[in-house]
Amino acid sequence: MEAFDTNVVPVRWEGNWKSGVLHMLDQRLLPGEETWYSMTTAEEVAKGIKDMVIRGAPAIGIAAAYGVAFGVRAAGASFKSGTAEAEALFELLKNTRPTAVNLFWALNRMQALLVETDAMDHNARVDRLFEEAKAIMDEDRANNLAMGKFGADLMPDGARILTHCNTGGLATGGYGTALGVIRATNAAGKLKHVWVDETRPYLQGARLTAWECMKDDLPSTLITDNMAGYFMQQGQVDAVIVGTDRVAANGDVANKIGTYSLAVLCKHHGIPFYVAAPISTIDLDTPTGAEIEIEQRSAREVTHIKDVGIAPEGVNVAHPAFDVTPAELVTGIVTEAGVASAPYGASLAGLTYSPQ
Amino acid sequence: MEAFDTNVVPVRWEGNWKSGVLHMLDQRLLPGEETWYSMTTAEEVAKGIKDMVIRGAPAIGIAAAYGVAFGVRAAGASFKSGTAEAEALFELLKNTRPTAVNLFWALNRMQALLVETDAMDHNARVDRLFEEAKAIMDEDRANNLAMGKFGADLMPDGARILTHCNTGGLATGGYGTALGVIRATNAAGKLKHVWVDETRPYLQGARLTAWECMKDDLPSTLITDNMAGYFMQQGQVDAVIVGTDRVAANGDVANKIGTYSLAVLCKHHGIPFYVAAPISTIDLDTPTGAEIEIEQRSAREVTHIKDVGIAPEGVNVAHPAFDVTPAELVTGIVTEAGVASAPYGASLAGLTYSPQ
């Protein structure tokens, strides 16, 4: 795999199969404190996922894979797949964040490898399991790097790019999706500036993306979401790129609340609006965005910042966590296999998954 | 003056010229606490303005007028205009919020009355001064009521109206400008719902407008600014109305940051975008919005909520406090003398000031 030009990763693996340690960054404390925990057991990893030390679907999957390897290491040579002991290990890791799709995907992959390696020497098997966990991480990073290059090719020289939410190294194996494209644009010498939407209500932009930009010395400015239109009007935004939770077969894009407004503002100002989407997020079984259910989240995330109340007690609050941007507002969908563009029906279906 | 159907006013006058008291609501503590101070001296009023117990240009002007009357009452029969004693009183009240235009306007009006009444019996003069302060308040309210009626006439039955920032009773003599139009729409039986933008970074919507809506039982929902587009897309917004700090001669509108994005979203969705503008805010000497300087405010208002940091230390921040919405995105400008519409050059110049 090629050089990896970012200081931001959610976990770092150090050592060998016998005594190796998984370092995990506590994202709950960012940006105020940068605290790393050294984990050596499945229990520690499971607690880290459950307590949201780590968040972001790909990052969670990677951590869980390491958790499996730790569990087998601790269990010793008697450990076999299909036993109550093995089941308990997977249950421990599964019962952390029950809706994270990548978590189950990574655990299934480790489970298959366990079955395959039942007859292997214990030490060699543990070594192989740690290698697999690392492969899951490396593949995610490689996909992000590939996506980054395709995306960077779309950006003009001196690009001033606006992004929303956190789609960076912290949420993935490293590098990131939309923020990965911004990193790749910088690596290509074409990045002039990043506009970071703070991303109310949960402030992923202010807390995490702004921190990632500072860590990697990306020239950036934090703004409130409602300033994006102003800077577009001033001619200071050349492109917008965001991540996505799900892309429908027709190219409609579900993403963090506020994305749709950005797409409308882009159209009004003639600014390209890109979406960075790992192929795993493209759901050809969902015909259009109308079939995507919008999660309604807690009022408290709107009315409180940490423990500070900012609205009257008992106020009526709406909190749709996502919105759907119709395909006609999307200039291009950047994947690790290339860039899809309108008409999206054919373009998305034509992309095939090719692990790096 | 007609009945005044709101529970929200920034000050209440109680009693007669001899022992009367000005009650002032502490807006700094809203929405958490509703604390009223009883003021009886010019010094108390000056401190209240300076410490931002009261904010909003019209509200500040009204309070200062009461401050003059308190000062003369305390000084006794020897008080004459033009003396060092009189000058000290005006300096005290002027040196509170040096950029508030309405403050100087109200003080000049009181100053003129002082000169006029130098020969008057002291008791009658003090009575007259308190009457003048009350007249300033009543005129502001009457203008808001007139503006409210003109605005309400524009709204459909069952109107779901979205607003931004705080333009309500708290910022004025009472009732409000854009929020006054919403109150009038409710009084006319046509209001179905108010969408309250929280209005980052200073959260005037979450802290003040949401509170006013609850006080007056206006059906309302607090949203983050980046949700406005989502609810428009869902067909749940029939009109947007906002206030303004200044309207240029061509109809360009300067208002709280985020207003421009709302106007673009309205255009995309075919939703009318209205501005409530007291005639005093229409500046025929400013040809277009390009001549309006945008105030840049402190980074801390973006990076901190009260004392809680939400972004990395040392992060680069932009904080334009206002934006300019071009006239072509404005459906109508609602004033106390009627509604201006495109072409605004002629329409705005044709409105004449007619105090109620």
XYZ file of C-alpha atoms in Angstrom:
712
model
C 0.000 0.000 0.000
C 1.234 3.452 -0.761
C 2.335 6.095 1.711
C -0.408 7.333 3.932
C -0.166 11.073 4.364
C -2.287 11.859 7.389
C -1.717 12.037 11.110
C -5.285 11.097 11.809
C -6.262 7.482 12.421
C -8.762 6.129 14.962
C -6.569 3.150 15.958
C -2.890 2.197 15.683
C -1.597 -1.365 15.853
C 1.789 -1.823 17.495
C 3.884 -4.973 18.010
C 3.458 -8.575 16.936
C 0.741 -11.185 17.344
C 2.112 -12.294 20.733
C 2.270 -9.032 22.653
C 0.823 -6.488 20.199
C -1.332 -3.622 21.417
C -4.190 -1.714 19.770
C -4.014 1.995 20.566
C -7.432 3.658 20.353
C -8.017 7.417 20.310
C -10.824 8.608 22.579
C -12.991 10.590 20.144
C -15.358 11.638 22.931
C -12.666 13.891 24.359
C -11.782 15.557 21.044
C -10.914 18.241 20.327
C -10.110 19.209 23.902
C -7.941 16.218 24.766
C -6.062 13.686 22.688
C -6.107 10.566 24.822
C -5.034 7.143 23.560
C -5.899 3.889 25.306
C -3.747 0.775 24.902
C -5.990 -2.231 24.487
C -4.959 -5.873 24.679
C -8.240 -7.713 25.286
C -11.559 -8.268 23.517
C -13.325 -6.876 26.572
C -11.470 -3.585 26.357
C -12.208 -3.252 22.641
C -15.894 -4.075 23.155
C -16.177 -1.469 25.892
C -14.382 1.075 23.690
C -16.935 0.543 20.912
C -19.909 0.480 23.250
C -18.843 3.631 25.104
C -18.167 5.410 21.773
C -14.467 5.913 22.369
C -14.424 5.063 18.650
C -17.246 5.937 16.199
C -17.736 5.806 12.440
C -18.918 2.574 10.854
C -15.664 1.474 9.148
C -13.604 2.331 12.240
C -15.914 0.274 14.448
C -15.601 -2.742 12.129
C -11.814 -2.587 12.245
C -11.699 -2.353 16.029
C -14.070 -5.322 16.364
C -11.833 -7.440 14.095
C -8.901 -6.766 16.413
C -11.172 -7.652 19.308
C -11.709 -11.141 17.848
C -7.954 -11.679 17.510
C -7.382 -10.522 21.091
C -10.067 -12.910 22.303
C -8.533 -15.915 20.561
C -5.068 -14.967 21.775
C -6.254 -14.887 25.374
C -8.236 -18.124 25.072
C -5.201 -20.193 24.116
C -4.769 -23.322 22.045
C -8.026 -24.928 23.188
C -10.107 -22.258 21.400
C -12.224 -23.661 18.545
C -14.853 -22.077 16.344
C -18.469 -22.995 16.973
C -18.000 -23.544 20.700
C -19.810 -21.668 23.447
C -16.548 -19.862 24.121
C -16.344 -18.652 20.515
C -19.988 -17.634 20.538
C -19.497 -15.636 23.729
C -16.607 -13.752 22.108
C -18.704 -12.739 19.084
C -21.708 -11.855 21.235
C -19.502 -9.600 23.334
C -18.394 -7.679 20.250
C -21.763 -7.708 18.474
C -23.675 -6.314 21.425
C -21.824 -3.035 21.349
C -23.458 -0.935 18.623
C -26.306 -3.030 17.282
C -27.014 -0.937 14.175
C -23.484 -0.624 12.756
C -23.512 -2.559 9.471
C -19.708 -2.640 9.162
C -19.453 -4.212 12.595
C -21.357 -7.317 11.474
C -19.552 -7.421 8.165
C -16.137 -7.403 9.885
C -17.202 -9.947 12.496
C -18.535 -12.287 9.797
C -15.244 -12.066 7.971
C -13.319 -12.930 11.147
C -15.766 -15.742 11.886
C -15.142 -17.290 8.465
C -11.409 -17.132 9.039
C -11.809 -18.769 12.454
C -13.585 -21.732 10.878
C -10.867 -21.974 8.235
C -8.058 -21.963 10.793
C -9.486 -24.387 13.385
C -6.805 -26.952 12.532
C -3.921 -24.502 12.536
C -1.213 -24.173 15.191
C -2.494 -21.679 17.791
C 0.343 -19.186 17.439
C 0.173 -19.179 13.662
C -3.596 -18.849 13.838
C -3.474 -15.828 16.139
C -0.876 -14.274 13.868
C -3.202 -14.886 10.911
C -6.161 -13.308 12.760
C -4.212 -10.156 13.538
C -3.138 -10.033 9.908
C -6.765 -10.232 8.847
C -7.752 -7.396 11.168
C -4.938 -5.335 9.730
C -6.055 -6.280 6.203
C -9.548 -4.966 6.923
C -8.007 -1.702 8.058
C -5.611 -1.516 5.125
C -8.308 -2.255 2.568
C -10.483 0.497 3.987
C -7.580 2.917 3.784
C -6.704 1.784 0.264
C -10.297 2.324 -0.838
C -10.195 5.787 0.667
C -6.942 6.571 -1.097
C -8.360 5.397 -4.430
C -11.498 7.452 -3.852
C -9.315 10.403 -2.920
C -7.462 10.283 -6.230
C -10.598 10.064 -8.317
C -12.030 12.965 -6.349
C -8.889 15.096 -6.491
C -8.900 14.817 -10.291
C -12.252 16.636 -10.278
C -10.925 19.589 -8.294
C -9.517 22.728 -9.899
C -6.093 24.148 -9.055
C -6.296 26.315 -5.954
C -9.502 24.607 -4.893
C -11.494 26.053 -2.021
C -13.611 23.120 -0.916
C -16.484 23.150 1.554
C -17.431 20.025 3.508
C -20.002 18.995 6.097
C -19.912 16.616 9.074
C -16.914 14.338 9.715
C -15.920 11.944 6.952
C -12.253 11.811 7.809
C -9.620 9.531 9.204
C -11.461 9.292 12.503
C -14.577 7.749 10.951
C -12.742 5.227 8.777
C -9.599 3.134 8.812
C -7.859 6.428 8.211
C -7.735 9.107 5.481
C -11.476 9.352 5.056
C -14.054 9.563 2.279
C -15.017 13.185 1.505
C -12.210 14.462 3.726
C -9.982 11.878 2.026
C -10.734 13.563 -1.307
C -9.741 16.868 0.301
C -6.512 15.278 1.613
C -5.776 13.891 -1.864
C -6.434 17.312 -3.408
C -3.904 18.714 -0.969
C -1.420 15.941 -1.777
C -1.826 16.832 -5.447
C -0.900 20.431 -4.637
C -4.294 21.745 -5.656
C -5.904 22.583 -2.294
C -6.157 26.226 -1.328
C -8.660 26.110 1.499
C -11.188 23.967 3.368
C -14.431 25.458 4.661
C -15.556 23.318 7.591
C -19.289 23.408 8.377
C -19.650 23.015 12.135
C -22.581 20.627 11.451
C -25.278 21.242 13.996
C -26.605 19.743 16.088
C -23.898 17.220 16.935
C -21.024 19.466 15.796
C -18.977 16.745 14.083
C -17.430 19.426 11.873
C -16.387 21.725 14.719
C -15.241 18.926 16.999
C -13.678 16.426 14.589
C -13.175 17.751 11.048
C -11.649 21.035 12.228
C -9.331 18.999 14.465
C -8.311 16.693 11.596
C -7.562 19.669 9.353
C -5.364 21.209 12.037
C -3.552 17.898 12.653
C -2.748 17.580 8.944
C -2.001 21.276 8.394
C -4.796 21.656 5.870
C -5.589 25.376 5.510
C -9.100 25.604 6.880
C -11.764 27.808 8.407
C -14.571 26.711 10.703
C -17.959 28.266 9.928
C -21.498 27.841 11.179
C -23.651 25.946 8.686
C -25.668 29.039 7.837
C -22.527 30.847 6.586
C -21.995 28.443 3.653
C -24.314 30.416 1.370
C -22.583 33.670 2.259
C -19.153 32.386 1.243
C -20.575 30.915 -1.970
C -22.119 34.303 -2.743
C -18.700 35.879 -2.156
C -17.177 33.532 -4.769
C -15.024 31.798 -2.182
C -16.192 28.206 -2.690
C -15.145 26.186 -5.764
C -16.673 22.834 -4.826
C -18.589 21.059 -2.087
C -17.902 17.428 -1.206
C -19.744 15.435 1.423
C -19.983 11.811 2.512
C -23.087 9.662 2.510
C -24.847 7.036 4.564
C -26.680 5.535 1.611
C -26.963 6.175 -2.123
C -30.138 4.941 -3.834
C -30.031 3.243 -7.245
C -31.178 6.450 -8.959
C -28.397 8.531 -7.361
C -30.420 10.128 -4.557
C -28.092 10.638 -1.602
C -28.911 10.316 2.111
C -26.483 12.165 4.343
C -26.226 14.257 7.503
C -28.907 16.911 7.921
C -27.877 20.103 6.144
C -26.483 18.331 3.085
C -29.572 19.014 0.988
C -29.434 22.749 1.716
C -25.798 22.796 0.568
C -26.765 21.078 -2.685
C -29.494 23.671 -3.355
C -27.034 26.490 -2.608
C -24.521 24.891 -5.009
C -27.092 24.773 -7.779
C -27.984 28.436 -7.260
C -24.314 29.454 -7.420
C -23.218 27.056 -10.188
C -20.828 25.252 -7.832
C -20.229 21.498 -8.318
C -21.662 19.301 -5.576
C -19.848 15.970 -5.102
C -20.557 12.977 -2.898
C -17.818 10.588 -1.746
C -19.390 7.149 -1.462
C -17.634 3.863 -0.787
C -19.276 1.266 -3.010
C -20.542 -0.411 0.154
C -22.883 2.568 0.663
C -24.462 2.282 -2.800
C -27.699 0.404 -2.329
C -29.045 -0.738 -5.688
C -31.976 -2.377 -3.885
C -33.309 1.015 -2.861
C -34.802 2.531 -6.026
C -34.969 6.178 -4.899
C -34.366 8.400 -1.903
C -38.090 8.356 -1.140
C -37.624 4.814 0.197
C -34.906 5.885 2.652
C -36.242 6.319 6.148
C -34.960 9.408 7.942
C -33.848 8.694 11.511
C -35.335 11.095 14.071
C -32.888 11.684 16.899
C -33.157 13.143 20.369
C -34.285 16.696 21.068
C -31.547 16.995 23.653
C -28.834 17.099 20.983
C -30.507 20.290 19.713
C -31.333 21.878 23.059
C -28.062 21.124 24.870
C -24.349 21.468 24.116
C -22.732 18.966 26.434
C -24.651 19.841 29.609
C -25.413 23.457 28.780
C -29.030 24.188 27.879
C -29.518 26.668 25.020
C -33.299 26.619 24.630
C -36.364 26.926 26.868
C -37.242 23.892 28.923
C -40.007 21.892 27.274
C -39.536 23.482 23.849
C -40.843 21.516 20.885
C -37.896 20.324 18.761
C -37.455 18.527 15.443
C -34.311 16.529 14.844
C -34.188 14.691 11.540
C -30.612 13.373 11.566
C -30.373 13.011 7.783
C -31.811 14.440 4.611
C -32.012 13.199 1.036
C -30.452 15.140 -1.809
C -32.083 14.311 -5.150
C -29.760 13.020 -7.864
C -30.386 16.033 -10.093
C -28.490 18.229 -7.613
C -25.477 15.860 -7.511
C -22.637 16.653 -9.924
C -20.781 13.388 -9.349
C -20.533 10.432 -6.956
C -16.920 9.544 -6.210
C -16.213 5.898 -5.350
C -13.057 3.812 -5.023
C -13.836 2.390 -8.470
C -14.377 5.673 -10.283
C -16.806 8.567 -10.538
C -20.474 8.057 -11.313
C -22.442 10.812 -12.977
C -25.915 11.395 -14.426
C -27.784 9.393 -15.505
C -26.966 7.638 -12.242
C -29.092 4.540 -12.775
C -26.686 3.152 -15.373
C -23.573 4.816 -13.995
C -23.895 3.422 -10.460
C -24.864 -0.064 -11.609
C -21.770 -0.095 -13.825
C -19.351 0.375 -10.958
C -17.977 -2.902 -9.718
C -16.346 -3.505 -6.420
C -12.601 -4.027 -6.733
C -10.765 -4.297 -3.405
C -7.295 -2.766 -3.611
C -53.862 52.220 20.935
C -55.480 48.880 20.311
C -55.202 45.784 22.470
C -51.765 44.310 22.615
C -51.917 40.532 22.431
C -48.523 39.351 23.661
C -47.020 38.481 27.009
C -43.577 39.469 25.813
C -42.258 42.969 26.448
C -38.744 44.013 27.463
C -39.926 46.652 29.976
C -43.117 47.425 31.891
C -43.946 50.833 33.380
C -45.902 50.822 36.623
C -47.222 53.682 38.735
C -47.281 57.455 38.270
C -44.653 60.136 37.645
C -43.963 60.546 41.367
C -43.213 56.988 42.443
C -43.423 54.992 39.177
C -41.092 52.064 38.523
C -39.661 50.625 35.284
C -39.543 46.826 35.371
C -36.862 45.433 33.058
C -36.566 41.767 32.043
C -33.029 40.363 32.192
C -32.602 38.939 28.662
C -29.174 37.563 29.519
C -30.783 34.943 31.738
C -33.377 33.825 29.186
C -34.621 31.264 28.558
C -33.416 29.641 31.771
C -34.645 32.320 34.187
C -37.222 35.065 33.946
C -35.908 37.771 36.227
C -37.331 41.293 36.377
C -35.515 44.251 37.946
C -37.400 47.246 39.328
C -35.595 50.421 38.324
C -36.203 53.913 39.683
C -33.026 55.814 38.760
C -31.140 56.857 35.625
C -28.067 55.054 36.937
C -29.904 51.749 37.180
C -31.304 52.110 33.661
C -27.870 53.027 32.247
C -26.298 50.011 33.897
C -29.082 47.778 32.571
C -28.423 48.944 29.007
C -24.656 48.764 29.354
C -24.705 45.271 30.871
C -27.133 44.075 28.178
C -29.964 43.252 30.561
C -31.957 44.742 27.667
C -30.926 44.478 23.970
C -32.506 45.290 20.625
C -32.225 48.825 19.286
C -35.835 49.992 19.802
C -35.943 48.495 23.303
C -32.730 50.287 24.270
C -34.083 53.631 23.058
C -37.232 53.246 25.140
C -35.309 52.352 28.294
C -32.997 55.354 27.838
C -35.989 57.695 27.545
C -37.265 56.452 30.897
C -33.742 56.974 32.234
C -33.923 60.687 31.382
C -37.242 61.057 33.188
C -35.854 59.254 36.253
C -32.816 61.559 36.248
C -34.909 64.733 36.183
C -37.251 63.399 38.868
C -34.299 62.739 41.172
C -32.632 66.098 40.457
C -35.606 68.113 41.673
C -36.943 71.554 40.769
C -33.503 73.118 40.272
C -32.839 70.929 37.186
C -32.517 72.942 33.946
C -31.544 71.922 30.423
C -28.099 72.928 29.187
C -26.496 72.777 32.615
C -23.593 70.535 33.581
C -26.066 68.468 35.568
C -28.216 67.893 32.470
C -25.197 67.094 30.344
C -23.989 64.522 32.872
C -27.376 62.798 32.755
C -27.292 62.469 28.963
C -23.649 61.384 28.964
C -24.490 58.665 31.467
C -27.170 57.253 29.178
C -25.269 57.800 25.911
C -22.143 56.003 27.068
C -23.916 52.678 27.400
C -24.089 51.180 23.887
C -22.304 53.657 21.649
C -23.474 52.191 18.316
C -27.210 51.937 18.997
C -28.871 54.395 16.625
C -32.230 54.299 18.396
C -30.535 55.247 21.659
C -29.384 58.601 20.282
C -32.666 59.173 18.521
C -34.625 58.647 21.766
C -32.220 60.781 23.820
C -32.432 63.619 21.291
C -36.196 63.518 21.490
C -36.071 63.717 25.297
C -33.470 66.499 25.123
C -35.764 68.585 22.892
C -38.606 68.117 25.350
C -36.370 69.172 28.255
C -35.581 72.459 26.530
C -39.283 73.005 25.839
C -40.251 72.386 29.463
C -37.560 74.390 31.270
C -40.143 76.910 32.472
C -42.673 74.333 33.565
C -43.558 73.387 37.144
C -41.227 70.559 38.165
C -43.899 68.017 38.948
C -45.794 68.655 35.726
C -42.532 68.523 33.794
C -41.557 65.140 35.210
C -45.031 63.850 34.439
C -44.625 65.115 30.860
C -41.216 63.396 30.517
C -42.588 60.047 31.643
C -45.454 60.505 29.199
C -42.954 61.086 26.410
C -40.999 57.933 27.286
C -44.233 55.990 27.226
C -45.151 57.603 23.898
C -41.870 56.391 22.386
C -42.701 52.882 23.537
C -46.312 53.074 22.391
C -45.363 54.401 18.965
C -42.911 51.573 18.466
C -45.572 49.062 19.429
C -48.147 50.738 17.193
C -45.734 50.582 14.261
C -45.163 46.900 14.942
C -48.903 46.272 15.107
C -49.427 48.067 11.796
C -46.578 46.106 10.208
C -48.064 42.928 11.639
C -51.411 43.541 9.939
C -49.877 44.277 6.562
C -47.760 41.139 6.907
C -50.587 38.908 8.107
C -52.607 39.869 5.020
C -49.871 38.226 2.909
C -50.069 34.910 4.729
C -52.299 32.026 3.618
C -54.785 30.304 5.904
C -53.059 27.627 7.971
C -49.708 29.299 7.422
C -46.557 27.475 8.473
C -44.040 30.286 8.768
C -40.294 29.968 9.249
C -38.287 32.740 10.896
C -34.679 33.444 11.820
C -33.028 35.269 14.743
C -35.085 37.247 17.287
C -37.286 40.024 15.952
C -39.883 39.829 18.659
C -41.254 41.692 21.616
C -37.915 41.453 23.402
C -36.055 43.419 20.732
C -38.638 46.172 20.371
C -41.166 48.060 22.446
C -43.119 44.813 22.304
C -44.818 42.645 19.648
C -41.897 42.690 17.242
C -41.252 43.094 13.520
C -41.029 39.704 11.734
C -42.273 37.916 14.855
C -44.912 40.650 15.098
C -46.169 39.603 11.660
C -46.315 36.025 12.931
C -48.245 37.192 16.033
C -50.647 39.125 13.806
C -51.106 36.068 11.582
C -52.007 34.130 14.714
C -54.383 36.879 15.874
C -56.059 36.664 12.455
C -56.608 32.926 13.004
C -54.354 31.986 10.098
C -51.235 30.648 11.866
C -50.702 26.908 11.876
C -47.048 26.665 12.884
C -43.814 28.581 13.439
C -40.457 27.042 12.509
C -37.836 28.704 14.696
C -34.281 28.665 13.311
C -31.929 28.404 16.285
C -29.724 31.035 14.573
C -26.114 30.132 15.092
C -23.779 31.294 16.356
C -25.480 33.487 18.969
C -28.626 31.355 19.166
C -31.122 34.205 19.347
C -33.745 31.874 17.888
C -33.213 29.072 20.400
C -32.792 31.369 23.382
C -35.288 34.162 22.678
C -37.681 33.460 19.789
C -38.493 29.941 21.016
C -39.136 31.436 24.456
C -41.415 34.159 23.044
C -43.408 31.582 21.081
C -43.903 29.492 24.207
C -44.921 32.549 26.269
C -47.577 33.473 23.702
C -48.687 29.887 23.001
C -47.718 30.099 19.353
C -47.446 26.533 17.977
C -43.760 26.254 17.180
C -40.810 23.947 16.621
C -37.171 24.765 17.191
C -34.818 23.550 14.453
C -31.138 23.938 13.653
C -30.569 26.350 10.766
C -29.496 23.548 8.432
C -32.899 21.833 8.783
C -34.802 24.683 7.079
C -34.169 23.262 3.599
C -35.328 19.817 4.696
C -38.689 21.077 5.931
C -39.148 23.162 2.776
C -38.440 20.047 0.697
C -41.083 18.215 2.759
C -43.640 20.886 1.844
C -43.980 22.047 5.433
C -43.079 25.718 5.018
C -45.506 28.183 3.403
C -43.550 31.398 3.939
C -40.382 32.771 5.478
C -40.288 36.145 7.206
C -37.212 37.745 8.736
C -36.251 41.133 10.134
C -33.528 43.404 8.841
C -30.804 45.727 10.041
C -30.761 47.794 6.887
C -32.574 47.848 3.535
C -30.759 49.515 0.628
C -32.587 51.767 -1.811
C -32.724 48.974 -4.416
C -34.312 46.516 -1.967
C -31.178 44.546 -1.016
C -31.564 43.412 2.584
C -28.869 43.116 5.254
C -29.819 40.793 8.084
C -28.443 38.174 10.464
C -26.091 35.631 8.889
C -28.069 32.763 7.407
C -30.811 34.955 5.965
C -29.368 34.808 2.450
C -29.298 30.993 2.462
C -32.971 30.967 3.474
C -33.815 33.281 0.569
C -32.026 30.976 -1.905
C -33.835 27.956 -0.456
C -37.146 29.811 -0.788
C -36.472 30.556 -4.450
C -35.648 26.905 -5.144
C -38.865 25.744 -3.487
C -41.145 28.527 -4.753
C -41.792 29.765 -1.212
C -42.376 33.501 -0.627
C -39.578 35.257 1.254
C -40.676 38.349 3.198
C -38.734 40.958 5.162
C -40.304 42.966 8.004
C -38.632 46.369 7.995
C -39.603 49.397 10.062
C -39.279 52.435 7.792
C -36.427 53.584 10.029
C -34.328 50.707 8.660
C -34.838 51.659 5.013
C -31.764 53.610 4.002
C -32.390 55.387 0.704
C -28.855 56.840 0.891
C -27.357 53.369 0.417
C -27.894 52.513 -3.256
C -27.339 48.735 -3.057
C -26.341 45.989 -0.662
C -22.788 46.096 -2.025
C -22.277 49.314 -0.036
C -23.308 47.700 3.252
C -20.320 46.732 5.348
C -20.611 43.312 6.974
C -19.587 43.342 10.632
C -17.089 40.601 11.516
C -17.661 39.402 15.064
C -15.639 37.370 17.523
C -14.497 33.802 16.869
C -15.436 32.925 20.418
C -19.149 33.165 19.664
C -18.599 30.329 17.161
C -16.173 28.214 19.200
C -17.912 28.470 22.573
C -21.440 28.070 23.885
C -21.425 30.029 27.121
C -18.133 28.731 28.556
C -18.129 25.354 26.820
C -15.613 24.993 23.990
C -16.884 23.088 20.952
C -13.904 23.389 18.578
C -10.139 22.858 18.725
C -8.139 25.535 20.484
C -6.591 27.945 17.985
C -8.923 26.947 15.146
C -9.322 29.458 12.330
C -12.879 30.839 12.372
C -14.952 33.152 10.208
C -17.818 35.077 11.753
C -19.598 37.449 9.409
C -22.512 38.564 11.594
C -24.731 39.564 8.679
C -25.302 38.797 5.040
C -26.989 40.639 2.190
C -29.939 39.148 0.337
C -30.323 40.634 -3.146
C -33.660 42.265 -3.892
C -34.503 39.717 -6.612
C -34.879 37.034 -3.922
C -37.230 39.177 -1.800
C -40.949 38.676 -2.400
C -42.024 41.687 -0.351
C -40.804 44.165 2.277
C -43.393 44.726 4.989
C -43.342 48.127 6.716
C -45.718 49.968 9.049
C -46.853 52.004 6.040
C -47.524 49.110 3.680
C -45.769 46.440 1.660
C -43.058 47.271 -0.873
C -42.447 44.944 -3.796
C -40.346 44.795 -6.966
C -39.229 47.057 -8.506
C -38.083 48.173 -5.072
C -36.435 51.428 -6.110
C -39.776 53.114 -6.709
C -41.739 51.076 -4.196
C -39.494 51.856 -1.203
C -39.112 55.533 -2.050
C -42.905 55.806 -2.212
C -43.445 54.710 1.368
C -43.762 57.653 3.719
C -43.314 57.585 7.429
C -46.582 57.933 9.278
C -46.316 57.492 13.040
C -49.425 55.836 14.437
